């Protein structure tokens, strides 16, 4: 929250008014008593107390009204005003109250009932009480709010507090907490918002952490404070990662330099031992082939490069051999996975995926692993649909065959089914031809043919045609006409989807 200048100015005006009243009433009281009793020296001195107590009230009011956020010395002004208000609240206000009470007591003791005039005493008591409250109110403002500063754009990460405001903010409740978190050997501590507070000769400065995130403003809402903390943590994590990245880059450079140094030392030793230039050139060719094999897609080329390097019994300075062997294994696993997916071999796909995980190649083969997992789901779904067809009772199939003229949904579903099983479209246009195929038994029976249907042998064009043929119908519509045809509807749709998905994956592989 912003500093309440208007409240401070109101209290300062009250200070000024009460001070002037105290001085004027004090002068009037002294004059009255001197005229009535010229020899009452002690009583006159006592009655003069409101005058010299009212002067600090006037000073405090003037200092408070002079405080302005547009003045460069606003911190010095607030410091002086705070000190004056503190003195008024603990010294001059209570002194004036005590003097007025003593004067009232003496007036009551020495005067008769008719001669008593206690209006001045009552006025001084009221003024002193109001003055104490105004002084305490001004002090409380400085305890509750950050000390004001000149209105201008602050430097990034800088929040200045005057020393008395810092003491007021961390008095009683927070002093023990701050002392526990004080930095050893430093004139600073960490506040409850994790911001370092450094006391300086000109005030106290909030200095943010090294990440450059600004300190949390005191007037921020809980949501804003949470966002500030999240931003600070992210910035610190970013700094940490950048430092770690620099370390890793330096380590890689050092490793590369060490490898080059070993290679140069090896070549110098070869020259020193008197090896011929042809031998050294041959060795360098073998090393270059092994290095190129790390990015090659030709399995035979990689195998040949590895074999030549191992047969030559060369020292692997740059760790090219493990990299080439890794590339070879990736290509072999990729080929095995492609073959298993093409053949819809569920167990083989699982075996290859397990091998990829075992060797820690999931990141390198992320696309292949995702494709295989998607195909696993399709194959499992098809196995389930195939099993549902196999569980159809023979009486249900007989019911389909018994239709004299099948409805359009049933006719289309059975046509799509036999197209996937390899029948020629022109041979099954009529329902009578379909009835004949449905009625066959043995190895030519419908359920047997579905069980042994090989999805790899189904052309993509046929799968597309089947999908287009079945698009106009919904499962509920087909089931209303025939429960048996509904099972074939699901199976035909699933087979077409699997064929098209496999073709799409092969195209992007």
XYZ file of C-alpha atoms in Angstrom:
509
model
C 0.000 0.000 0.000
C 1.143 3.576 -0.695
C 2.179 5.861 2.136
C -0.906 7.699 3.627
C 0.260 11.295 3.255
C -3.258 12.692 3.695
C -3.708 10.994 7.070
C -0.265 12.182 8.146
C -1.071 15.758 7.118
C -4.405 15.632 9.008
C -2.642 14.495 12.183
C 0.029 17.168 11.656
C -2.661 19.853 11.381
C -4.189 18.539 14.603
C -0.730 18.708 16.192
C -0.354 22.318 15.127
C -3.839 23.319 16.318
C -3.474 21.601 19.689
C -0.035 23.150 20.169
C -1.326 26.654 19.454
C -4.292 26.122 21.801
C -1.968 24.871 24.522
C 0.321 27.900 24.165
C -2.525 30.429 24.041
C -4.453 28.875 26.940
C -1.235 28.576 28.899
C -0.480 32.281 28.413
C -4.052 33.211 29.348
C -3.930 31.023 32.466
C -0.613 32.498 33.583
C -1.834 36.070 33.081
C -5.037 35.357 35.016
C -3.212 33.844 37.996
C -0.564 36.593 38.094
C -3.252 39.234 38.256
C -5.089 37.343 40.985
C -2.003 36.361 43.032
C 1.253 38.137 42.121
C 3.216 36.213 44.753
C 2.374 32.634 43.638
C 5.725 31.835 42.034
C 5.506 28.025 42.130
C 1.955 27.961 40.834
C 2.869 30.324 37.985
C 5.788 28.083 36.998
C 3.433 25.126 37.071
C 0.884 26.901 34.931
C 3.584 27.788 32.370
C 4.000 24.071 31.554
C 1.359 24.086 28.754
C 3.359 26.834 27.030
C 6.655 24.967 26.816
C 4.794 21.660 26.204
C 2.760 23.221 23.408
C 5.830 24.450 21.544
C 6.979 20.861 20.606
C 3.383 20.213 19.516
C 3.584 23.151 17.111
C 6.993 21.967 15.880
C 5.663 18.439 15.237
C 2.704 19.845 13.329
C 4.928 22.013 11.187
C 7.285 19.144 10.397
C 4.373 16.871 9.481
C 2.793 19.405 7.142
C 6.176 19.910 5.462
C 6.538 16.235 4.556
C 6.109 15.879 0.781
C 6.878 13.009 -1.613
C 8.047 15.563 -4.171
C 10.992 16.790 -2.102
C 14.388 15.099 -2.439
C 14.921 15.203 1.356
C 11.627 13.480 2.155
C 13.408 10.768 4.149
C 15.137 13.339 6.370
C 11.805 15.104 6.899
C 10.022 11.915 7.921
C 12.879 11.023 10.260
C 12.638 14.389 12.050
C 8.848 14.196 12.237
C 8.950 10.679 13.651
C 11.462 11.654 16.354
C 9.413 14.698 17.351
C 6.163 12.681 17.501
C 7.855 10.007 19.566
C 9.117 12.606 22.082
C 5.651 14.210 22.276
C 3.971 10.867 22.895
C 6.318 9.766 25.684
C 7.396 13.108 27.232
C 5.640 16.414 26.530
C 2.109 15.030 26.203
C 2.257 13.033 29.466
C 4.033 15.954 31.262
C 1.285 18.368 30.241
C -1.343 15.874 31.405
C 0.360 15.406 34.782
C 0.814 19.165 35.297
C -2.863 19.781 34.477
C -3.934 17.076 36.924
C -1.691 18.517 39.684
C -3.029 22.017 39.016
C -6.582 20.665 39.157
C -5.846 18.931 42.453
C -4.372 22.112 43.984
C -7.314 24.174 42.750
C -9.768 21.780 44.360
C -7.834 21.720 47.663
C -7.260 25.468 48.077
C -10.458 27.051 46.715
C -13.993 27.090 48.004
C -16.763 25.604 45.936
C -17.956 28.977 44.696
C -14.446 30.252 43.873
C -13.327 27.195 41.909
C -12.555 27.837 38.200
C -11.183 24.651 36.646
C -11.947 25.402 33.001
C -8.256 25.911 32.134
C -7.269 22.655 33.819
C -9.981 20.680 32.045
C -8.925 22.223 28.718
C -5.284 21.338 29.300
C -6.218 17.738 30.179
C -8.257 17.377 26.975
C -5.489 18.955 24.862
C -2.812 16.689 26.378
C -4.874 13.530 25.794
C -5.610 14.500 22.182
C -1.960 15.397 21.644
C -0.809 12.013 22.926
C -3.240 10.272 20.588
C -2.127 12.349 17.584
C 1.532 11.655 18.329
C 0.910 7.926 18.715
C -1.119 7.929 15.485
C 1.751 9.498 13.545
C 4.244 7.038 15.024
C 1.907 4.146 14.154
C 1.830 5.224 10.497
C 5.601 4.893 10.313
C 5.376 1.499 12.000
C 2.796 0.190 9.519
C 4.006 1.668 6.242
C 7.278 1.762 4.382
C 8.945 5.151 4.746
C 8.164 7.413 1.764
C 10.744 8.358 -0.789
C 10.936 10.969 -3.480
C 8.566 10.241 -6.357
C 10.845 9.073 -9.159
C 11.645 5.847 -10.972
C 13.627 3.634 -8.521
C 16.661 1.711 -9.582
C 16.028 -1.924 -10.476
C 15.838 -4.087 -7.346
C 16.201 -1.120 -4.934
C 13.845 -0.302 -2.057
C 15.104 2.250 0.488
C 13.845 2.396 4.076
C 14.783 4.965 6.677
C 16.423 3.432 9.791
C 13.619 4.404 12.181
C 11.024 2.854 9.852
C 13.060 -0.350 9.696
C 13.265 -0.459 13.505
C 9.546 0.224 13.777
C 8.645 -2.480 11.277
C 10.806 -5.078 12.975
C 10.086 -4.112 16.565
C 8.920 -6.637 19.175
C 7.242 -9.165 16.891
C 9.914 -9.477 14.216
C 13.150 -8.590 16.024
C 13.848 -12.112 17.285
C 13.013 -13.588 13.881
C 15.314 -11.167 12.088
C 18.123 -11.668 14.581
C 17.996 -15.429 14.070
C 18.390 -14.961 10.336
C 21.029 -12.246 10.527
C 24.049 -12.930 8.341
C 27.226 -13.493 10.366
C 29.787 -10.792 9.722
C 27.317 -8.681 7.737
C 25.062 -5.833 8.788
C 22.018 -7.448 7.203
C 19.328 -10.066 7.589
C 16.777 -11.915 5.483
C 13.157 -10.841 5.852
C 10.090 -13.054 5.679
C 9.847 -12.555 1.892
C 13.401 -13.920 1.431
C 14.799 -10.495 0.557
C 18.120 -9.429 2.030
C 17.867 -6.217 4.088
C 21.155 -4.312 4.321
C 21.385 -1.416 6.784
C 23.347 1.543 5.456
C 24.154 4.968 6.813
C 21.435 6.513 4.674
C 18.819 3.870 5.326
C 18.101 0.259 4.631
C 18.136 -1.218 1.188
C 16.388 -4.324 -0.087
C 18.747 -6.162 -2.388
C 17.311 -8.991 -4.481
C 19.086 -12.255 -5.173
C 21.674 -12.752 -7.897
C 19.097 -13.942 -10.382
C 17.948 -10.356 -11.018
C 14.326 -10.875 -9.925
C 13.032 -7.778 -8.132
C 12.072 -8.084 -4.441
C 8.440 -8.732 -3.629
C 6.582 -5.428 -3.091
C 5.013 -5.095 0.323
C 1.654 -4.120 -1.173
C 1.493 -7.213 -3.416
C -1.523 -9.510 -3.150
C -1.071 -13.183 -2.121
C -1.409 -14.256 -5.767
C 1.213 -11.710 -6.864
C 3.573 -12.828 -4.101
C 3.176 -16.420 -5.230
C 3.956 -15.408 -8.826
C 7.024 -13.477 -7.642
C 8.284 -16.548 -5.775
C 7.651 -18.816 -8.774
C 9.470 -16.372 -11.066
C 12.383 -16.225 -8.655
C 12.637 -20.018 -8.452
C 12.477 -20.332 -12.247
C 15.134 -17.651 -12.685
C 17.408 -19.366 -10.159
C 16.882 -22.701 -11.905
C 17.676 -21.052 -15.239
C 20.920 -19.640 -13.823
C 21.838 -23.042 -12.424
C 21.169 -24.774 -15.745
C 23.188 -22.189 -17.647
C 26.121 -22.727 -15.310
C 25.774 -26.498 -15.684
C 25.635 -26.128 -19.472
C 28.849 -24.124 -19.431
C 30.492 -26.797 -17.283
C 29.357 -29.566 -19.648
C 30.606 -27.649 -22.692
C 33.975 -27.114 -21.036
C 34.172 -30.792 -20.100
C 33.418 -31.769 -23.689
C 36.101 -29.407 -24.984
C 38.644 -30.780 -22.506
C 37.741 -34.332 -23.508
C 38.126 -33.476 -27.201
C 41.504 -31.855 -26.575
C 42.688 -34.888 -24.636
C 41.613 -37.183 -27.474
C 43.438 -35.031 -30.025
C 46.498 -34.964 -27.800
C 46.561 -38.767 -27.562
C 46.121 -39.068 -31.335
C 48.985 -36.648 -32.007
C 51.203 -38.443 -29.508
C 50.412 -41.738 -31.233
C 51.344 -40.302 -34.640
C 54.594 -38.864 -33.285
C 55.477 -42.237 -31.795
C 54.791 -43.873 -35.149
C 57.130 -41.422 -36.854
C 59.739 -41.948 -34.160
C 59.497 -45.726 -34.570
C 60.165 -45.367 -38.290
C 56.756 -46.453 -39.635
C 56.298 -45.797 -43.339
C 53.938 -43.121 -44.661
C 51.791 -45.746 -46.427
C 51.120 -47.543 -43.129
C 50.118 -44.310 -41.430
C 47.862 -43.339 -44.352
C 46.168 -46.760 -44.253
C 45.590 -46.419 -40.525
C 44.088 -42.956 -41.009
C 41.742 -44.297 -43.721
C 40.486 -47.001 -41.355
C 39.828 -44.401 -38.661
C 37.970 -42.140 -41.108
C 35.743 -45.023 -42.263
C 34.882 -45.811 -38.644
C 34.044 -42.152 -37.971
C 31.819 -41.962 -41.056
C 30.084 -45.172 -39.979
C 28.640 -43.342 -36.949
C 26.154 -41.531 -39.198
C 25.761 -44.161 -41.917
C 22.456 -45.909 -42.668
C 24.132 -48.881 -44.380
C 24.411 -51.831 -41.984
C 26.950 -53.668 -44.156
C 29.155 -50.580 -44.437
C 29.158 -50.123 -40.656
C 29.950 -53.792 -40.044
C 32.838 -53.628 -42.514
C 34.281 -50.482 -40.882
C 34.076 -52.050 -37.410
C 35.712 -55.279 -38.592
C 38.593 -53.446 -40.309
C 39.226 -51.330 -37.211
C 39.224 -54.325 -34.881
C 41.431 -56.412 -37.206
C 43.966 -53.562 -37.401
C 44.061 -53.496 -33.571
C 44.178 -49.724 -33.533
C 43.827 -47.641 -30.406
C 40.473 -45.858 -30.218
C 41.433 -42.314 -29.231
C 38.105 -40.638 -30.067
C 35.809 -43.456 -28.881
C 34.573 -43.948 -32.437
C 34.206 -47.713 -32.059
C 31.455 -47.603 -29.366
C 29.624 -44.917 -31.357
C 29.716 -47.013 -34.549
C 28.581 -50.128 -32.662
C 25.703 -48.133 -31.178
C 24.646 -46.911 -34.620
C 24.783 -50.497 -35.907
C 22.572 -51.727 -33.067
C 20.072 -48.906 -33.680
C 19.764 -49.826 -37.360
C 19.410 -53.546 -36.554
C 16.706 -52.918 -33.969
C 14.909 -50.551 -36.331
C 14.899 -53.178 -39.094
C 13.674 -55.852 -36.679
C 10.923 -53.555 -35.414
C 9.796 -52.652 -38.943
C 9.627 -56.323 -39.878
C 7.652 -57.220 -36.759
C 5.211 -54.367 -37.380
C 4.766 -55.325 -41.041
C 4.055 -58.937 -40.075
C 1.828 -57.895 -37.148
C 3.896 -60.084 -34.803
C 2.760 -58.999 -31.364
C 5.336 -60.974 -29.376
C 8.216 -59.932 -31.651
C 7.306 -56.251 -31.318
C 7.330 -56.613 -27.542
C 10.731 -58.334 -27.621
C 12.311 -55.599 -29.744
C 10.852 -52.855 -27.538
C 12.271 -54.570 -24.461
C 15.702 -54.731 -26.128
C 15.521 -51.015 -26.966
C 14.716 -50.189 -23.353
C 17.454 -52.484 -22.053
C 20.098 -50.718 -24.152
C 18.808 -47.247 -23.254
C 17.967 -46.274 -26.836
C 14.456 -44.925 -26.175
C 15.446 -41.319 -26.871
C 17.350 -42.105 -30.080
C 14.537 -44.339 -31.356
C 11.651 -42.283 -29.957
C 9.726 -42.210 -33.266
C 10.106 -45.954 -33.820
C 9.026 -46.731 -30.248
C 5.933 -44.506 -30.567
C 5.002 -46.147 -33.882
C 5.423 -49.623 -32.402
C 3.332 -48.815 -29.330
C 0.556 -47.456 -31.529
C 0.640 -50.594 -33.656
C 0.557 -52.761 -30.530
C -2.696 -51.106 -29.517
C -4.198 -51.685 -32.972
C -3.125 -55.334 -33.050
C -4.562 -55.982 -29.590
C -7.817 -54.336 -30.612
C -7.963 -56.485 -33.740
C -7.289 -59.635 -31.739
C -10.210 -58.721 -29.521
C -12.490 -58.052 -32.509
C -11.355 -61.275 -34.178
C -12.167 -63.198 -31.015
C -15.638 -61.671 -30.916
C -16.249 -62.961 -34.456
C -14.975 -66.417 -33.500
C -17.344 -66.435 -30.525
C -20.373 -65.933 -32.767
C -22.675 -68.933 -32.521
C -23.247 -70.932 -35.663
C -26.968 -70.305 -35.281
C -26.324 -66.545 -35.601
C -24.408 -67.085 -38.852
C -27.234 -69.341 -40.049
C -29.649 -66.525 -39.302
C -27.685 -64.200 -41.617
C -27.741 -66.887 -44.326
C -31.481 -67.326 -43.902
C -32.272 -63.797 -45.045
C -34.031 -63.971 -48.396
C -33.175 -60.366 -49.143
C -30.844 -58.766 -46.580
C -31.254 -55.134 -45.578
C -28.732 -52.653 -46.972
C -26.613 -52.430 -43.764
C -26.290 -56.229 -43.515
C -25.622 -56.564 -47.248
C -22.867 -53.900 -47.181
C -21.228 -55.300 -44.044
C -21.005 -58.836 -45.421
C -19.752 -57.514 -48.777
C -16.984 -55.594 -46.981
C -16.122 -58.680 -44.919
C -15.627 -60.935 -47.951
C -13.701 -58.236 -49.831
C -11.183 -58.235 -46.964
C -11.103 -62.045 -47.096
C -9.980 -61.858 -50.729
C -13.175 -62.291 -52.747
C -13.607 -60.467 -56.040
C -16.083 -57.612 -55.853
C -17.889 -58.528 -59.071
C -18.518 -62.062 -57.754
C -20.340 -60.935 -54.591
C -22.593 -58.176 -55.843
C -25.723 -60.331 -55.398
C -26.970 -61.415 -51.966
C -27.356 -64.979 -53.220
C -23.574 -65.172 -53.799
C -22.935 -63.881 -50.305
C -25.375 -66.435 -48.835
C -23.421 -69.204 -50.520
C -20.118 -67.994 -49.023
C -21.669 -67.577 -45.568
C -23.034 -71.103 -45.676
C -19.679 -72.822 -46.351
C -18.044 -74.858 -43.577
C -14.648 -76.353 -42.740
C -11.517 -74.501 -43.818
C -13.662 -72.422 -46.190
C -16.053 -71.491 -43.389
C -16.518 -67.818 -42.592
C -15.134 -68.008 -39.049
C -12.108 -70.029 -40.171
C -11.291 -67.520 -42.890
C -11.567 -64.619 -40.433
C -9.256 -66.399 -37.985
C -6.526 -66.895 -40.593
C -6.930 -63.565 -42.386
C -3.506 -61.949 -42.859
C -3.746 -58.173 -42.633
C -0.378 -57.806 -44.379
C -1.884 -59.270 -47.571
C -4.772 -56.809 -47.747
C -4.117 -54.046 -50.340
C -4.399 -50.453 -49.173
C -6.855 -49.704 -51.980
C -9.148 -52.488 -50.758
C -8.994 -51.213 -47.156
C -9.883 -47.731 -48.380
C -12.834 -49.087 -50.379
C -14.135 -51.042 -47.367
C -13.853 -47.991 -45.133
C -15.811 -45.870 -47.626
C -18.422 -48.616 -47.911
C -19.046 -48.726 -44.151
C -18.857 -44.986 -43.382
C -22.624 -44.344 -43.904
C -23.588 -46.847 -41.199
C -23.403 -46.784 -37.404
C -22.920 -49.762 -35.129
C -26.339 -49.361 -33.484
C -28.038 -49.310 -36.879
C -26.314 -52.520 -37.971
C -27.022 -54.206 -34.618
C -30.738 -53.393 -34.969
C -30.797 -55.406 -38.193
C -28.512 -58.264 -37.084
C -26.378 -58.877 -33.989
C -24.086 -61.161 -36.010
C -23.561 -58.547 -38.725
C -22.600 -56.027 -35.994
C -19.602 -58.211 -35.011
C -18.467 -58.386 -38.656
C -18.997 -54.602 -38.932
C -16.521 -53.981 -36.088
C -14.029 -56.507 -37.449
C -14.095 -55.074 -40.996
C -13.661 -51.500 -39.736
C -10.791 -52.546 -37.476
C -9.000 -54.427 -40.263
C -9.312 -51.468 -42.637
C -7.993 -49.075 -39.971
C -5.008 -51.325 -39.241
C -4.085 -51.617 -42.926
C -4.289 -47.863 -43.472
C -2.378 -47.071 -40.267
C 0.368 -49.495 -41.222
C 0.636 -47.923 -44.662
C 0.820 -44.434 -43.151
C 3.595 -45.475 -40.757
C 5.594 -47.086 -43.541
C 5.289 -43.902 -45.587
C 6.718 -41.792 -42.740
C 9.356 -44.293 -41.608
